[in-house]
Each structure stands twice: as structure tokens, then as C-alpha cells.
Short mmCIF file of the C-alpha atoms (twelve columns), coordinates in Angstrom:
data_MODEL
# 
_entry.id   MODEL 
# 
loop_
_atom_site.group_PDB 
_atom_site.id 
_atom_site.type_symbol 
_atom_site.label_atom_id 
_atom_site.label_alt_id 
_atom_site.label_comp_id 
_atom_site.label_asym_id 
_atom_site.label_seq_id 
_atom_site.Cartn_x 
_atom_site.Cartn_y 
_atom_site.Cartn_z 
_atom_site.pdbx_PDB_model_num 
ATOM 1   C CA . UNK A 1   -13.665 9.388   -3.523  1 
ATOM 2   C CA . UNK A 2   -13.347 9.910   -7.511  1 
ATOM 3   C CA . UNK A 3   -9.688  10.494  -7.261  1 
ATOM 4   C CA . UNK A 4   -8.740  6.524   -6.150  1 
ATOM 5   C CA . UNK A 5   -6.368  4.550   -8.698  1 
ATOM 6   C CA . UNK A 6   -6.541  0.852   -8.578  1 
ATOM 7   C CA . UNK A 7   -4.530  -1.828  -8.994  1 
ATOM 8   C CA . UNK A 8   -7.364  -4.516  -8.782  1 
ATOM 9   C CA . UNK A 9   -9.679  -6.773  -10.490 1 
ATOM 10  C CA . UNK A 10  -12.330 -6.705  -8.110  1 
ATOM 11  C CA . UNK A 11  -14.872 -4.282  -6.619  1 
ATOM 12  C CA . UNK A 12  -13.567 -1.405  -5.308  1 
ATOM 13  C CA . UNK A 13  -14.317 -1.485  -1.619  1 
ATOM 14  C CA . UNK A 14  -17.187 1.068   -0.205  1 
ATOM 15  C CA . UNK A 15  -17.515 0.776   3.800   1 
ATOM 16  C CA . UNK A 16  -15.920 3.500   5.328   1 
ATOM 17  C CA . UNK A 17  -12.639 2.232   6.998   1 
ATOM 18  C CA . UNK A 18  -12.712 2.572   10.679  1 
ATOM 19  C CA . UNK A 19  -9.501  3.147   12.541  1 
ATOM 20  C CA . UNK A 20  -7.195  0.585   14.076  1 
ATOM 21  C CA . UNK A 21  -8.627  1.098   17.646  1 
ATOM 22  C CA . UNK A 22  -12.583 1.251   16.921  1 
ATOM 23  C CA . UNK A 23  -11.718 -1.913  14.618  1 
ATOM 24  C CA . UNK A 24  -10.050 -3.803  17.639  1 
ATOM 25  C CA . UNK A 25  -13.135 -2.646  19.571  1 
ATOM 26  C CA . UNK A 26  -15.560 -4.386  17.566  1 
ATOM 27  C CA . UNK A 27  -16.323 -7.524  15.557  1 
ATOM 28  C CA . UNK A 28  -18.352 -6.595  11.977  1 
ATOM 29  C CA . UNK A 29  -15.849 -3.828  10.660  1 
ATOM 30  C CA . UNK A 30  -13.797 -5.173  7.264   1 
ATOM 31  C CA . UNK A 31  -12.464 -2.071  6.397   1 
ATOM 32  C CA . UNK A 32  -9.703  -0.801  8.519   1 
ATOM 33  C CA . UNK A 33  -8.037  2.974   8.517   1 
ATOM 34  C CA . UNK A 34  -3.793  2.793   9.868   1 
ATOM 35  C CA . UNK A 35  -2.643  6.204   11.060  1 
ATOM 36  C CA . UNK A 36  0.857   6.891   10.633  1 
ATOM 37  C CA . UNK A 37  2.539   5.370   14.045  1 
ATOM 38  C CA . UNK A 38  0.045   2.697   14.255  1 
ATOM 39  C CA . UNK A 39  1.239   -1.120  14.236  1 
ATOM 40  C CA . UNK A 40  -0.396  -3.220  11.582  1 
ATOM 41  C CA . UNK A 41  1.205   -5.954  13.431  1 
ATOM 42  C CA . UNK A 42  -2.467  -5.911  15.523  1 
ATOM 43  C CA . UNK A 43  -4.561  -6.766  12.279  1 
ATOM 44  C CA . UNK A 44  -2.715  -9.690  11.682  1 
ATOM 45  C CA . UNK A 45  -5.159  -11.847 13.764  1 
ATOM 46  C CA . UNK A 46  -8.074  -10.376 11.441  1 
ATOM 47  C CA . UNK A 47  -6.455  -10.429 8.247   1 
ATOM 48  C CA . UNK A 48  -9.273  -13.220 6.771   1 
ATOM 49  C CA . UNK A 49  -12.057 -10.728 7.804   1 
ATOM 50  C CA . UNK A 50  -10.453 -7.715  6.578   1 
ATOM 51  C CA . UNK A 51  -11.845 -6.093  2.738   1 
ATOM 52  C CA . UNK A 52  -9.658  -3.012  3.073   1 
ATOM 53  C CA . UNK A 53  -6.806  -1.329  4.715   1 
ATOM 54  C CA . UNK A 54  -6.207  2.108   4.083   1 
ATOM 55  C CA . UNK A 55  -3.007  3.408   5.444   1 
ATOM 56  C CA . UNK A 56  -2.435  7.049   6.161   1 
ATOM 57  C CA . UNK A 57  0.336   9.568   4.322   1 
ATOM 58  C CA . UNK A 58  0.053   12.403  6.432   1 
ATOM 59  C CA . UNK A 59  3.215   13.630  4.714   1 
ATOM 60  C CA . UNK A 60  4.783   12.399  1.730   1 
ATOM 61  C CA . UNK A 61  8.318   12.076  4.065   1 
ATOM 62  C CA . UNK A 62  6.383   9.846   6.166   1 
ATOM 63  C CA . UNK A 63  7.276   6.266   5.070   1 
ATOM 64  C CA . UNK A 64  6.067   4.180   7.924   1 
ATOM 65  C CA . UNK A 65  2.988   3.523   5.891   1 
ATOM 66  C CA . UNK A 66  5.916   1.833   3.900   1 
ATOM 67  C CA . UNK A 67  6.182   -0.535  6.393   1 
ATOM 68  C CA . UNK A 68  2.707   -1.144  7.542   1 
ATOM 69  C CA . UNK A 69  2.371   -2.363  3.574   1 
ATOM 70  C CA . UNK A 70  4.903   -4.630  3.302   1 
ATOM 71  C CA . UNK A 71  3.942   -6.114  6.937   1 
ATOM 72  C CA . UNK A 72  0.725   -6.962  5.578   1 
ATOM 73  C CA . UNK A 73  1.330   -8.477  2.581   1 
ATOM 74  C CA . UNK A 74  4.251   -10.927 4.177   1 
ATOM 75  C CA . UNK A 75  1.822   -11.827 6.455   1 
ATOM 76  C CA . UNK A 76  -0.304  -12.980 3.722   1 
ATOM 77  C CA . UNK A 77  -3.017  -10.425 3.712   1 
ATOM 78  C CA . UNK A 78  -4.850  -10.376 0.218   1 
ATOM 79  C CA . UNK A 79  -7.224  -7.802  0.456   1 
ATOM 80  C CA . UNK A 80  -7.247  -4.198  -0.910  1 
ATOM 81  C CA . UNK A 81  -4.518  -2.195  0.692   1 
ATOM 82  C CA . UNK A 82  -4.962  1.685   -0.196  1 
ATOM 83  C CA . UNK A 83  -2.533  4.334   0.356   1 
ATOM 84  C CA . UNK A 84  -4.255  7.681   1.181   1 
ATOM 85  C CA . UNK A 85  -2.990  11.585  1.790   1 
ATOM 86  C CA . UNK A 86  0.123   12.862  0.640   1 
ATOM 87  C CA . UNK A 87  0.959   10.255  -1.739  1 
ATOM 88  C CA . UNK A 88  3.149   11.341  -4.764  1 
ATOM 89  C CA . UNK A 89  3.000   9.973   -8.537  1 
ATOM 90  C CA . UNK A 90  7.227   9.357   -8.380  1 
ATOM 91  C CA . UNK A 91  5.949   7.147   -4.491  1 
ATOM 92  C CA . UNK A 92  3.468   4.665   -6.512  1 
ATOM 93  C CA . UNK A 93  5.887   2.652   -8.053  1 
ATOM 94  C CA . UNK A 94  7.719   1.752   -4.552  1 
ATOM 95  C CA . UNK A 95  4.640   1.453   -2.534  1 
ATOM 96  C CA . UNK A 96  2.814   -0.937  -5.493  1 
ATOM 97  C CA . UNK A 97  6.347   -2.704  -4.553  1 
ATOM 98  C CA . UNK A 98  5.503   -2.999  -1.163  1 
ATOM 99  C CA . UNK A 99  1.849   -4.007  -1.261  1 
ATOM 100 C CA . UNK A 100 -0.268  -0.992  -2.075  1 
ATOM 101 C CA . UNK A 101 -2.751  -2.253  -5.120  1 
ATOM 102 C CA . UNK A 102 -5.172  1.374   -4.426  1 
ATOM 103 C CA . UNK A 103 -4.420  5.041   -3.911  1 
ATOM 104 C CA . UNK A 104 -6.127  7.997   -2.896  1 
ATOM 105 C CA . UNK A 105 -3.933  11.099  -3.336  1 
ATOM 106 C CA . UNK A 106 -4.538  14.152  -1.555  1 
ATOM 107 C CA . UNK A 107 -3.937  15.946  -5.020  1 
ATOM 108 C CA . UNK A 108 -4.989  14.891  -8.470  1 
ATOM 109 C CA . UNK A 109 -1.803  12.078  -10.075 1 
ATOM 110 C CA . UNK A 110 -1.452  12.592  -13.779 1 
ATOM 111 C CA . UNK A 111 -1.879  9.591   -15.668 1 
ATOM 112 C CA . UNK A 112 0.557   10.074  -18.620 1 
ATOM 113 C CA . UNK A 113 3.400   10.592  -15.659 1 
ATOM 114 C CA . UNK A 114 2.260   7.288   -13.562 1 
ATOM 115 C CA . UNK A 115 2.142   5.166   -16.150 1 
ATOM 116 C CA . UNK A 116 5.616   6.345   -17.379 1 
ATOM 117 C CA . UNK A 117 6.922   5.761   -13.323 1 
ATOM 118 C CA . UNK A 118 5.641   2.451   -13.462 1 
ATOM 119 C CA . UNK A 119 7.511   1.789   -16.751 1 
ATOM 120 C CA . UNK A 120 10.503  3.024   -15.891 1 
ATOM 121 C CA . UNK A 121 12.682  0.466   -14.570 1 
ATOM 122 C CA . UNK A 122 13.420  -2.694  -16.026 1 
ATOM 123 C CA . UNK A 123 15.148  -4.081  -13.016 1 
ATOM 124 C CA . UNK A 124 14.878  -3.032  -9.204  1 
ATOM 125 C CA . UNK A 125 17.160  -3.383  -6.701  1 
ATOM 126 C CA . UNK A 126 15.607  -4.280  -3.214  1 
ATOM 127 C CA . UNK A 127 13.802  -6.951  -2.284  1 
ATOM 128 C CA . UNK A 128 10.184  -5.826  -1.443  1 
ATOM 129 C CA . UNK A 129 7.066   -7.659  -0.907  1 
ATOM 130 C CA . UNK A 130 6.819   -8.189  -4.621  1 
ATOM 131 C CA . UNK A 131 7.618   -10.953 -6.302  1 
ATOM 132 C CA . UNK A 132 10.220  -9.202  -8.609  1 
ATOM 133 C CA . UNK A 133 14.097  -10.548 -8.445  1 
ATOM 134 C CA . UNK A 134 16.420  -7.774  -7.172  1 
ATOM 135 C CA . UNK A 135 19.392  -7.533  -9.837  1 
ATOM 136 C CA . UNK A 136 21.990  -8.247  -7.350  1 
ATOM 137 C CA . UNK A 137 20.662  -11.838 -6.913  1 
ATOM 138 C CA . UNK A 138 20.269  -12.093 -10.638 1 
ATOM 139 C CA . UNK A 139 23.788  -11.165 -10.832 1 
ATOM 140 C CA . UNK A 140 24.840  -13.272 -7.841  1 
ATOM 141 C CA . UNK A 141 22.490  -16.297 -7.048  1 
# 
């Protein structure tokens, strides 16, 4: 895949991810594929074994993969977590919020734009899996 963005330090990832059910099925896979409707609540068992997690974006309305992210990453999962399919450049800067460190867009993200996206705000104002203060408890304590 030439068109995957990283967020990482280390080696990009290269086994083919499996999905969630062949995983569950067997014992040597450590890359994992999510399909949208899928509960990553079943990797959290395997999340020392587990390289990669690619989570599906059939649609770029579907924000379960959201969830599936931020799941993950609470649960302490350290690994490469990619988003792939209908992932838009204005999306990355809310999904690297809630875990995602690696994309693979359906279509090609222009890099001037991301890195503008990613600039953009200062301050946010949610609490995601990030580390980042919302303002509100700046504001408020």
C-alpha cells in the first residue's frame, strides 16, 4: 500500500491483517482487520500479541471505527492502529485524537492540507484518548 501515512517511529507493519473472526480462530496472527460493526472489545485479551489493527471506513459517515480506536487505546493497546477506506484529510485530526497513529485512504490525502488540519487548533474541546486537556477543564479544573 504506497498511499499509508504514519504517525510512528517504528517499522511499518507488513503481515496482512486477518479479520476479527479468523484472528479469534487462530493463535500466530498479529495483525488484525475490524469491519465496521465489529467489537474490538474481543481483542482486548490479545492486545500484547497484536502488531496491527486496521479498522475499516467503509464510509466516511461511518464513525464506529471511532470507537473501536479509542476502545483500544484506553485499554492500553500500543501497537499500530490504522484507519483504512473512506477516510478524509478534515477526519485525521479527530481519529489521531482517538488512537489512529496510520492511515490508508481510499483516495490520495494532500499533504499541504493535512498538515494544515493537524495545525489548526490550538485547543480541543473533548476529551479523547489523547492526552491533550479539553479547554473546558482548563477553564474550570
Amino acid at each position: 500500500m504506497d498511499n499509508i501515512l504514519r504517525f510512528r517511529d517504528d517499522a511499518a507493519h507488513d503481515e496482512p491483517a486477518v479479520t476479527l473472526d479468523s484472528f479469534l480462530g487462530q493463535s500466530n496472527a498479529t495483525a488484525v482487520r475490524i469491519e465496521a460493526g465489529d467489537d474490538a472489545r474481543a481483542l482486548l485479551p490479545y492486545l500484547d500479541r497484536i502488531a496491527l489493527v486496521e479498522v475499516s471506513f467503509p464510509k466516511f459517515r461511518d464513525g464506529r471505527g471511532y470507537s473501536s480506536a479509542r476502545v483500544l487505546r484506553e485499554a492500553g493497546y500500543t501497537g499500530e492502529l490504522r484507519a483504512q477506506g473512506d477516510v478524509l484529510v478534515d477526519q485525521i485530526p479527530l481519529m489521531r485524537r482517538c488512537g489512529f497513529d496510520s492511515f490508508a485512504p481510499e483516495a490520495p490525502v494532500d499533504e499541504a492540507v493535512l498538515t494544515a488540519s493537524l495545525a489548526r487548533y490550538e485547543h480541543v474541546y473533548q476529551a479523547a484518548a489523547d492526552a491533550q486537556t479539553p479547554v473546558w477543564k482548563r477553564r474550570h479544573g
